[in-house]
CSV table of C-alpha atoms in Angstrom, one decimal:
chain,number,residue,atom,x,y,z
A,20,MET,CA,0.0,0.0,0.0
A,21,ARG,CA,1.1,3.6,-0.6
A,22,ALA,CA,0.5,6.8,1.3
A,23,LEU,CA,0.7,10.3,-0.1
A,24,ALA,CA,1.5,13.3,2.1
A,25,LEU,CA,-0.4,16.2,0.6
A,26,ALA,CA,0.9,19.7,1.5
A,27,SER,CA,-1.6,22.4,2.3
A,28,GLU,CA,-0.1,24.8,-0.3
A,29,ASP,CA,-0.7,22.2,-3.0
A,30,VAL,CA,-4.3,21.7,-2.0
A,31,LYS,CA,-5.0,25.4,-1.9
A,32,LYS,CA,-3.5,26.1,-5.3
A,33,GLU,CA,-5.6,26.6,-8.4
A,34,VAL,CA,-5.5,23.1,-9.6
A,35,THR,CA,-3.9,22.6,-12.9
A,36,ARG,CA,-0.7,20.6,-12.4
A,37,PRO,CA,1.0,21.0,-9.1
A,38,LYS,CA,4.6,22.1,-9.2
A,39,GLU,CA,5.5,19.4,-6.8
A,40,PHE,CA,3.7,16.2,-6.6
A,41,PRO,CA,2.9,14.8,-3.2
A,42,ARG,CA,5.5,12.7,-1.5
A,43,VAL,CA,4.8,9.0,-2.1
A,44,LEU,CA,5.5,6.7,0.8
A,45,LEU,CA,5.6,2.9,0.5
A,46,LEU,CA,4.3,1.6,3.8
A,47,HIS,CA,6.5,-1.5,4.0
A,48,GLU,CA,9.6,0.7,3.8
A,49,LEU,CA,8.5,2.9,6.7
A,50,SER,CA,8.8,0.3,9.4
A,51,GLN,CA,10.3,-3.1,10.1
A,52,GLN,CA,7.4,-3.7,12.5
A,53,GLU,CA,5.4,-6.9,11.7
A,54,GLY,CA,2.1,-5.0,11.9
A,55,ALA,CA,3.0,-2.0,9.8
A,56,TRP,CA,0.5,-3.2,7.1
A,57,THR,CA,-2.3,-2.6,9.6
A,58,ILE,CA,-1.7,1.2,9.1
A,59,LEU,CA,-2.7,2.4,12.6
A,60,PRO,CA,0.7,1.7,14.2
A,61,LEU,CA,2.2,4.1,11.6
A,62,LEU,CA,0.0,7.0,12.4
A,63,PRO,CA,2.4,8.4,15.1
A,64,HIS,CA,5.1,8.5,12.4
A,65,PHE,CA,2.8,10.4,10.1
A,66,SER,CA,1.9,12.8,12.9
A,67,VAL,CA,5.6,13.6,13.7
A,68,ALA,CA,6.9,13.7,10.2
A,69,TYR,CA,4.1,15.5,8.3
A,70,SER,CA,1.8,17.4,10.6
A,71,SER,CA,3.8,20.6,10.2
A,72,ASN,CA,4.0,20.6,6.4
A,73,SER,CA,1.0,18.6,5.2
A,74,SER,CA,-2.8,18.8,5.4
A,75,TRP,CA,-3.7,15.2,4.4
A,76,ILE,CA,-2.5,11.7,4.3
A,77,PHE,CA,-4.0,9.8,1.3
A,78,PHE,CA,-3.8,6.0,1.3
A,79,CYS,CA,-4.1,3.9,-1.8
A,80,GLU,CA,-3.3,0.5,-3.3
A,81,GLU,CA,-0.5,-0.3,-5.7
A,82,GLU,CA,-2.9,-0.5,-8.6
A,83,THR,CA,-4.9,2.6,-7.7
A,84,ARG,CA,-4.5,5.3,-10.4
A,85,ILE,CA,-4.6,8.9,-9.2
A,86,GLN,CA,-5.3,12.0,-11.2
A,87,VAL,CA,-3.4,14.3,-8.8
A,88,PRO,CA,-4.9,17.6,-10.0
A,89,GLN,CA,-8.4,16.2,-9.6
A,90,LEU,CA,-7.6,14.8,-6.2
A,91,LEU,CA,-6.3,18.1,-4.9
A,92,GLU,CA,-9.4,19.8,-6.2
A,93,VAL,CA,-11.6,17.3,-4.4
A,94,LEU,CA,-9.7,17.9,-1.1
A,95,ARG,CA,-10.1,21.7,-1.4
A,96,ARG,CA,-13.8,21.2,-0.6
A,97,TYR,CA,-12.9,20.0,3.0
A,98,ASP,CA,-11.6,22.3,5.7
A,99,PRO,CA,-8.2,20.8,6.5
A,100,SER,CA,-8.3,22.2,10.0
A,101,LYS,CA,-11.1,19.8,10.9
A,102,GLU,CA,-11.1,16.0,11.4
A,103,TRP,CA,-12.0,14.3,8.2
A,104,PHE,CA,-12.1,10.6,7.1
A,105,LEU,CA,-12.8,10.5,3.4
A,106,GLY,CA,-13.3,7.5,1.0
A,107,LYS,CA,-15.5,5.5,-1.3
A,108,ALA,CA,-18.1,4.0,1.0
A,109,LEU,CA,-18.7,0.3,1.3
A,110,HIS,CA,-21.3,-1.4,3.6
A,111,ASP,CA,-22.5,-4.9,4.5
A,112,GLU,CA,-25.7,-6.0,3.0
A,113,GLU,CA,-26.1,-8.5,5.9
A,114,SER,CA,-24.1,-9.2,9.0
A,115,THR,CA,-21.1,-11.3,8.3
A,116,ILE,CA,-18.6,-13.4,10.2
A,117,ILE,CA,-15.6,-11.6,8.9
A,118,HIS,CA,-16.9,-8.5,10.7
A,119,HIS,CA,-17.9,-10.4,13.8
A,120,TYR,CA,-21.5,-9.8,12.9
A,121,ALA,CA,-21.1,-6.1,13.7
A,122,PHE,CA,-24.3,-3.9,13.4
A,123,SER,CA,-26.3,-7.1,13.0
A,124,GLU,CA,-29.6,-5.2,13.4
A,125,ASN,CA,-28.8,-3.0,10.4
A,126,PRO,CA,-25.4,-3.8,8.8
A,127,THR,CA,-26.0,-1.2,6.1
A,128,VAL,CA,-25.7,1.7,8.5
A,129,PHE,CA,-21.9,1.4,9.0
A,130,LYS,CA,-19.7,2.7,6.1
A,131,TYR,CA,-16.1,1.8,5.6
A,132,PRO,CA,-13.7,2.7,2.8
A,133,ASP,CA,-12.8,0.7,-0.3
A,134,PHE,CA,-9.1,0.9,-0.1
A,135,ALA,CA,-8.8,0.4,-3.9
A,136,ALA,CA,-10.4,3.8,-4.5
A,137,GLY,CA,-8.1,5.5,-2.0
A,138,TRP,CA,-9.0,7.1,1.3
A,139,ALA,CA,-7.8,10.2,3.2
A,140,LEU,CA,-7.2,11.4,6.8
A,141,SER,CA,-6.8,15.0,7.6
A,142,ILE,CA,-3.8,15.8,9.7
A,143,PRO,CA,-5.9,16.9,12.7
A,144,LEU,CA,-7.5,13.5,12.7
A,145,VAL,CA,-4.1,11.8,12.4
A,146,ASN,CA,-2.9,13.8,15.4
A,147,LYS,CA,-6.0,12.9,17.4
A,148,LEU,CA,-5.6,9.2,16.6
A,149,THR,CA,-2.0,9.3,17.5
A,150,LYS,CA,-2.8,10.7,21.0
A,151,ARG,CA,-5.3,7.9,21.5
A,152,LEU,CA,-2.8,5.3,20.3
A,153,LYS,CA,-0.3,6.5,22.8
A,154,SER,CA,-2.7,6.4,25.7
A,155,GLU,CA,-4.7,3.3,24.7
A,156,PRO,CA,-2.7,0.5,23.1
A,157,LEU,CA,-4.5,-1.4,20.3
A,158,LYS,CA,-6.7,-4.1,21.9
A,159,SER,CA,-7.9,-6.3,19.1
A,160,ASP,CA,-6.3,-9.8,19.0
A,161,PHE,CA,-7.2,-10.5,15.3
A,162,THR,CA,-6.8,-8.4,12.2
A,163,ILE,CA,-9.2,-9.9,9.6
A,164,ASP,CA,-10.7,-7.2,7.4
A,165,LEU,CA,-8.4,-4.2,7.8
A,166,LYS,CA,-10.6,-1.6,6.0
A,167,HIS,CA,-13.6,-2.4,8.3
A,168,GLU,CA,-11.4,-2.4,11.4
A,169,VAL,CA,-9.7,0.9,10.6
A,170,ALA,CA,-13.1,2.5,10.2
A,171,LEU,CA,-14.3,1.1,13.5
A,172,TYR,CA,-11.3,2.4,15.3
A,173,ILE,CA,-11.7,5.9,13.7
A,174,TRP,CA,-15.4,6.0,14.5
A,175,ASP,CA,-14.7,5.0,18.1
A,176,LYS,CA,-18.3,4.1,18.9
A,177,GLY,CA,-19.5,7.6,17.8
A,178,ASP,CA,-16.7,9.7,19.5
A,179,GLY,CA,-14.8,9.9,16.2
A,180,PRO,CA,-15.9,10.9,12.7
A,181,PRO,CA,-17.7,8.5,10.4
A,182,LEU,CA,-16.5,7.9,6.9
A,183,THR,CA,-17.5,10.8,4.6
A,184,PRO,CA,-18.3,9.3,1.1
A,185,VAL,CA,-16.5,11.1,-1.7
A,186,PRO,CA,-18.0,10.3,-5.2
A,187,GLU,CA,-14.8,11.3,-7.0
A,188,LEU,CA,-12.9,8.4,-5.3
A,189,CYS,CA,-13.8,5.7,-7.8
A,190,THR,CA,-12.9,2.2,-8.7
A,191,ASP,CA,-14.5,2.0,-12.1
A,192,VAL,CA,-14.2,5.0,-14.4
A,193,VAL,CA,-17.7,6.4,-13.7
A,194,ASP,CA,-17.1,9.8,-15.4
A,195,ALA,CA,-14.4,12.4,-16.1
A,196,HIS,CA,-14.7,13.7,-12.5
A,197,CYS,CA,-13.1,10.6,-11.0
A,198,ALA,CA,-9.9,11.5,-9.2
A,199,THR,CA,-9.0,7.9,-8.7
A,200,THR,CA,-9.7,4.6,-10.5
A,201,PHE,CA,-8.7,1.0,-9.9
A,202,HIS,CA,-7.8,-1.4,-12.7
A,203,SER,CA,-8.1,-5.0,-11.4
A,204,PHE,CA,-6.6,-7.7,-13.5
A,205,LEU,CA,-4.8,-11.0,-13.2
A,206,PRO,CA,-1.2,-10.1,-13.1
A,207,LEU,CA,1.1,-11.8,-15.6
A,208,CYS,CA,4.9,-11.5,-15.2
A,209,GLY,CA,5.8,-14.0,-17.9
A,210,ASN,CA,4.3,-17.3,-18.9
A,211,PRO,CA,1.7,-18.7,-16.5
A,212,VAL,CA,3.1,-21.3,-14.2
A,213,LYS,CA,2.4,-24.8,-15.8
A,214,LYS,CA,-0.2,-26.7,-13.9
A,215,GLU,CA,2.3,-29.6,-13.7
A,216,ASN,CA,4.4,-27.4,-11.4
A,217,ILE,CA,1.5,-26.9,-8.9
A,218,PHE,CA,0.6,-29.7,-6.5
A,219,ILE,CA,-2.8,-29.4,-4.9
A,220,ALA,CA,-3.4,-30.9,-1.4
A,221,VAL,CA,-7.0,-31.2,-0.3
A,222,LYS,CA,-7.6,-31.6,3.4
A,223,THR,CA,-10.6,-33.7,4.1
A,224,CYS,CA,-11.9,-36.4,6.5
A,225,LYS,CA,-14.1,-39.5,6.3
A,226,LYS,CA,-17.4,-37.7,7.2
A,227,PHE,CA,-17.0,-35.3,4.3
A,228,HIS,CA,-16.0,-37.8,1.6
A,229,GLY,CA,-19.6,-38.1,0.4
A,230,ASP,CA,-20.7,-34.5,0.1
A,231,ARG,CA,-17.7,-32.2,-0.2
A,232,ILE,CA,-15.3,-34.2,-2.4
A,233,PRO,CA,-17.9,-34.6,-5.2
A,234,ILE,CA,-18.2,-30.8,-5.3
A,235,VAL,CA,-14.5,-30.5,-5.7
A,236,LYS,CA,-14.5,-32.9,-8.5
A,237,GLN,CA,-17.6,-31.4,-10.2
A,238,THR,CA,-16.0,-27.9,-10.1
A,239,TRP,CA,-12.3,-27.2,-10.1
A,240,ALA,CA,-10.4,-30.5,-9.6
A,241,SER,CA,-10.2,-31.2,-13.4
A,242,GLN,CA,-8.1,-28.0,-13.8
A,243,ALA,CA,-5.4,-29.5,-11.6
A,244,SER,CA,-2.7,-31.7,-13.0
A,245,ARG,CA,-1.5,-33.0,-9.7
A,246,ILE,CA,-4.0,-33.3,-6.8
A,247,GLU,CA,-4.3,-35.6,-3.8
A,248,TYR,CA,-6.9,-35.8,-1.1
A,249,TYR,CA,-5.6,-36.2,2.5
A,250,SER,CA,-7.9,-37.8,5.0
A,251,ASP,CA,-8.0,-39.9,8.2
A,252,TYR,CA,-9.4,-42.8,6.1
A,253,ALA,CA,-8.1,-44.3,2.9
A,254,GLU,CA,-10.9,-44.6,0.4
A,255,SER,CA,-9.8,-46.0,-3.0
A,256,SER,CA,-12.8,-44.7,-4.9
A,257,ILE,CA,-11.7,-41.1,-4.5
A,258,PRO,CA,-8.9,-41.9,-3.8
A,259,THR,CA,-7.8,-40.5,-0.4
A,260,VAL,CA,-4.5,-40.8,1.4
A,261,ASP,CA,-4.5,-41.7,5.1
A,262,LEU,CA,-1.7,-39.7,6.6
A,263,GLY,CA,-1.9,-41.5,9.9
A,264,ILE,CA,-3.1,-38.4,11.7
A,265,PRO,CA,-6.4,-38.7,13.6
A,266,ASN,CA,-9.0,-36.2,12.5
A,267,THR,CA,-9.6,-33.3,14.8
A,268,ASP,CA,-12.7,-31.0,15.0
A,269,ARG,CA,-10.5,-28.0,14.5
A,270,GLY,CA,-7.0,-26.8,13.9
A,271,HIS,CA,-5.6,-29.6,11.7
A,272,CYS,CA,-2.0,-28.6,12.4
A,273,GLY,CA,-0.8,-32.2,12.5
A,274,LYS,CA,-2.4,-33.0,9.2
A,275,THR,CA,-1.0,-29.9,7.5
A,276,PHE,CA,2.6,-30.5,8.7
A,277,ALA,CA,2.3,-34.2,7.5
A,278,ILE,CA,1.3,-32.9,4.1
A,279,LEU,CA,4.3,-30.5,4.0
A,280,GLU,CA,6.7,-33.4,5.0
A,281,ARG,CA,5.2,-35.7,2.3
A,282,PHE,CA,5.5,-33.0,-0.4
A,283,LEU,CA,9.2,-32.3,0.5
A,284,ASN,CA,10.4,-35.8,1.1
A,285,HIS,CA,8.6,-38.0,-1.3
A,286,SER,CA,7.9,-38.1,-5.0
A,287,HIS,CA,7.3,-34.4,-5.7
A,288,ASP,CA,10.9,-33.1,-5.9
A,289,LYS,CA,10.4,-31.4,-9.3
A,290,ILE,CA,7.2,-29.6,-8.4
A,291,ALA,CA,7.7,-25.9,-7.6
A,292,TRP,CA,4.5,-25.1,-5.7
A,293,LEU,CA,2.3,-26.6,-3.1
A,294,VAL,CA,-1.3,-25.4,-2.5
A,295,ILE,CA,-3.1,-26.6,0.6
A,296,VAL,CA,-6.9,-26.1,0.5
A,297,ASP,CA,-9.9,-27.3,2.5
A,298,ASP,CA,-12.5,-29.7,1.0
A,299,ASP,CA,-14.9,-26.7,1.0
A,300,THR,CA,-12.5,-24.3,-0.8
A,301,LEU,CA,-13.5,-23.2,-4.3
A,302,ILE,CA,-10.6,-22.2,-6.4
A,303,SER,CA,-9.5,-21.3,-9.9
A,304,ILE,CA,-6.3,-23.1,-10.9
A,305,PRO,CA,-5.9,-21.1,-14.2
A,306,ARG,CA,-6.0,-17.8,-12.3
A,307,LEU,CA,-3.6,-19.1,-9.8
A,308,GLN,CA,-1.2,-20.1,-12.6
A,309,HIS,CA,-1.2,-16.5,-13.8
A,310,LEU,CA,-0.7,-15.1,-10.3
A,311,LEU,CA,2.2,-17.4,-9.5
A,312,SER,CA,4.1,-16.2,-12.6
A,313,CYS,CA,4.9,-13.1,-10.5
A,314,TYR,CA,6.8,-15.1,-7.9
A,315,ASP,CA,10.1,-17.0,-7.9
A,316,ALA,CA,9.7,-20.5,-6.5
A,317,GLY,CA,13.4,-20.4,-5.6
A,318,ASP,CA,12.5,-17.8,-3.0
A,319,PRO,CA,10.7,-18.7,0.3
A,320,VAL,CA,7.2,-17.6,-0.7
A,321,PHE,CA,4.1,-18.0,1.6
A,322,LEU,CA,1.1,-16.6,-0.2
A,323,GLY,CA,-2.6,-16.1,0.4
A,324,GLU,CA,-5.1,-13.9,2.2
A,325,ARG,CA,-3.2,-12.3,5.1
A,326,TYR,CA,-4.7,-12.1,8.6
A,327,GLY,CA,-2.9,-10.9,11.8
A,328,TYR,CA,-2.8,-11.9,15.4
A,329,GLY,CA,-1.7,-9.7,18.2
A,330,LEU,CA,0.0,-7.2,15.9
A,331,GLY,CA,-0.5,-4.4,18.3
A,332,THR,CA,1.7,-6.2,20.9
A,333,GLY,CA,4.4,-7.9,18.8
A,334,GLY,CA,2.3,-10.7,17.2
A,335,TYR,CA,2.5,-12.1,13.7
A,336,SER,CA,0.8,-12.2,10.3
A,337,TYR,CA,-0.5,-15.5,8.8
A,338,VAL,CA,-2.2,-16.8,5.7
A,339,THR,CA,-5.8,-17.8,6.6
A,340,GLY,CA,-6.3,-21.4,5.5
A,341,GLY,CA,-9.8,-21.5,4.1
A,342,GLY,CA,-8.9,-19.4,1.0
A,343,GLY,CA,-5.9,-21.6,0.2
A,344,MET,CA,-2.3,-21.5,1.4
A,345,VAL,CA,0.4,-21.4,-1.3
A,346,PHE,CA,4.0,-22.5,-0.5
A,347,SER,CA,7.1,-22.4,-2.6
A,348,ARG,CA,9.4,-25.5,-2.2
A,349,GLN,CA,12.0,-23.2,-0.7
A,350,ALA,CA,9.6,-22.0,1.9
A,351,ILE,CA,8.7,-25.5,2.9
A,352,ARG,CA,12.4,-26.5,3.1
A,353,ARG,CA,13.2,-23.6,5.3
A,354,LEU,CA,10.2,-24.3,7.6
A,355,LEU,CA,10.9,-28.0,8.0
A,356,THR,CA,14.6,-27.5,8.5
A,357,SER,CA,13.7,-25.4,11.6
A,358,LYS,CA,12.4,-26.9,14.8
A,359,CYS,CA,9.1,-25.0,14.6
A,360,ARG,CA,6.2,-27.5,14.8
A,361,CYS,CA,2.7,-27.9,16.0
A,362,TYR,CA,2.2,-27.8,19.8
A,363,SER,CA,-0.7,-30.3,19.2
A,364,ASN,CA,-2.4,-32.0,16.3
A,365,ASP,CA,-5.5,-29.8,16.7
A,366,ALA,CA,-3.6,-26.5,16.9
A,367,PRO,CA,-4.7,-23.9,14.3
A,368,ASP,CA,-2.4,-24.8,11.3
A,369,ASP,CA,-2.6,-21.4,9.6
A,370,MET,CA,-1.6,-19.5,12.8
A,371,VAL,CA,1.2,-21.9,13.7
A,372,LEU,CA,2.6,-21.6,10.2
A,373,GLY,CA,2.4,-17.8,10.5
A,374,MET,CA,4.2,-17.9,13.8
A,375,CYS,CA,6.9,-20.2,12.4
A,376,PHE,CA,7.5,-18.2,9.2
A,377,SER,CA,7.6,-15.0,11.3
A,378,GLY,CA,10.3,-16.5,13.5
A,379,LEU,CA,12.2,-17.4,10.3
A,380,GLY,CA,12.0,-13.9,9.0
A,381,ILE,CA,9.8,-15.0,6.0
A,382,PRO,CA,7.0,-12.5,5.5
A,383,VAL,CA,3.5,-13.4,4.5
A,384,THR,CA,2.7,-12.4,0.9
A,385,HIS,CA,-0.8,-11.0,0.8
A,386,SER,CA,-3.1,-11.3,-2.2
A,387,PRO,CA,-6.7,-10.0,-1.8
A,388,LEU,CA,-7.8,-12.4,-4.6
A,389,PHE,CA,-7.9,-15.2,-2.0
A,390,HIS,CA,-11.0,-15.2,0.2
A,391,GLN,CA,-11.6,-16.9,3.5
A,392,ALA,CA,-15.4,-16.5,3.2
A,393,ARG,CA,-18.3,-16.8,0.7
A,394,PRO,CA,-19.0,-14.1,-1.9
A,395,MET,CA,-22.1,-13.0,0.0
A,396,ASP,CA,-19.9,-12.1,2.9
A,397,TYR,CA,-18.3,-9.3,1.0
A,398,PRO,CA,-19.8,-6.1,-0.4
A,399,LYS,CA,-20.8,-6.3,-4.1
A,400,ASP,CA,-18.9,-3.1,-4.9
A,401,TYR,CA,-15.7,-4.6,-3.4
A,402,LEU,CA,-15.9,-7.8,-5.5
A,403,ALA,CA,-16.9,-5.9,-8.6
A,404,HIS,CA,-13.3,-4.8,-9.2
A,405,GLN,CA,-11.7,-8.2,-8.4
A,406,VAL,CA,-10.8,-11.3,-10.4
A,407,PRO,CA,-11.0,-13.7,-7.5
A,408,VAL,CA,-8.8,-16.8,-7.1
A,409,SER,CA,-10.8,-18.5,-4.3
A,410,PHE,CA,-13.7,-18.5,-1.9
A,411,HIS,CA,-14.4,-20.7,1.1
A,412,LYS,CA,-17.4,-22.5,2.8
A,413,HIS,CA,-20.5,-24.2,1.4
A,414,TRP,CA,-22.7,-23.0,4.2
A,415,ASN,CA,-26.1,-21.8,3.0
A,416,ILE,CA,-25.0,-21.5,-0.7
A,417,ASP,CA,-25.0,-23.7,-3.8
A,418,PRO,CA,-21.2,-24.2,-4.2
A,419,VAL,CA,-21.5,-25.2,-7.8
A,420,GLU,CA,-23.4,-22.0,-8.6
A,421,VAL,CA,-20.9,-20.0,-6.7
A,422,TYR,CA,-18.0,-21.6,-8.6
A,423,THR,CA,-19.8,-21.1,-12.0
A,424,THR,CA,-20.5,-17.4,-11.2
A,425,TRP,CA,-17.3,-16.3,-9.7
A,426,LEU,CA,-14.4,-18.8,-10.6
A,427,ALA,CA,-15.2,-20.7,-13.7
A,428,PRO,CA,-13.0,-19.7,-16.8
A,429,CYS,CA,-14.3,-16.6,-18.4
A,430,GLU,CA,-13.3,-13.5,-20.4
A,431,LYS,CA,-11.9,-11.6,-17.4
A,432,ASP,CA,-9.3,-14.4,-16.9
A,433,LYS,CA,-7.2,-12.7,-19.5
A,434,ALA,CA,-4.1,-11.5,-17.6
A,435,ARG,CA,-2.3,-8.2,-18.1
A,436,PRO,CA,1.5,-8.2,-18.2
A,437,VAL,CA,3.3,-6.7,-15.2
A,438,THR,CA,6.6,-5.1,-15.8
A,439,GLN,CA,8.6,-6.9,-13.2
A,440,LYS,CA,8.4,-9.6,-10.6
A,441,GLY,CA,8.3,-8.8,-7.0
A,442,LEU,CA,4.6,-8.5,-6.1
A,443,LYS,CA,5.6,-10.0,-2.8
A,444,ASP,CA,6.3,-6.4,-1.6
A,445,GLU,CA,2.5,-5.7,-1.8
A,446,LEU,CA,1.1,-4.5,1.4
């Protein structure tokens, strides 16, 4: 993610083309702190470094396109001496687990920013939030949906400003007045990774052989060249592989580490990538092939949808398992060479992996194209500018219909070349 420090003199100018463009900051370069990507820990730095020479901090994604003169003209409408929280407003159509069922009586009432369109904080608000952060350390254990959680923190149960919707902050090109747009595409940094170089491991158990595995085979399994189903029971008709790990109701850490050991030490020595999914994960293998072209399997890559645990108090980031966890062979080798292992078979595998990789100095590589939840758990406007790679859960949906609608091969699967590798720096 990027942040722009916008000086007051630029905002006040007659907007044609500013003599000096705003200073562009790359958030991952500002701090070595594990939780820098959650933004709030960086606000004290912004307050100290920019409160005397800037009026606004404007945040955006790497793919956000900004018409700087138009953006400055938009900001001129707002008094920079007051506390402002500006953005393109999203809201939940119904209460959702990823937001802990917040505002369950009327989920549409709470607005939070679409980071893809960019969002802005006035310096007085940055200073106020900094004072609060110094007196009240961040309390939340988990970081799940950052844009929603940032908005909740700023709103502060009504003691802070709500999000002010700004129509000129756009994702699609609505009209010529848009100051920002967002072009979502499948990145392509060379030839797509061959499907023979991707091994898919499906975690399952005996009780789900009859209902979930047929869905996998009916939807995406045929796209995979190399796929195995790992269970607590060997069933030749599927077939499944019994790893000798008893099934647990939650966690599955023992099973996951057994999969990693099998991949590294058995017959898969020439396969570059391992993808571990649940038996109720829906995924597009062709889109994943395009995405992986932007990474080097010789590097230790751990890729998926990033969550955080205890980041306000020195915790760690992790890839949430339901949307799929992608490992390069080098990442697995580094992990298994270390002594970091499950503390129990039913420990949460994704969190243990995050803790292990954090200890090894291997960062989580985030992609918003992986999804821990169902499409209905996300705002329509948010998904409208994505080419998703995965969704998760069959609960209260028709998984075949969801796959057909969101993940089956279609026109938008055409990738756009990216000039260089290194998307792992994305924050």
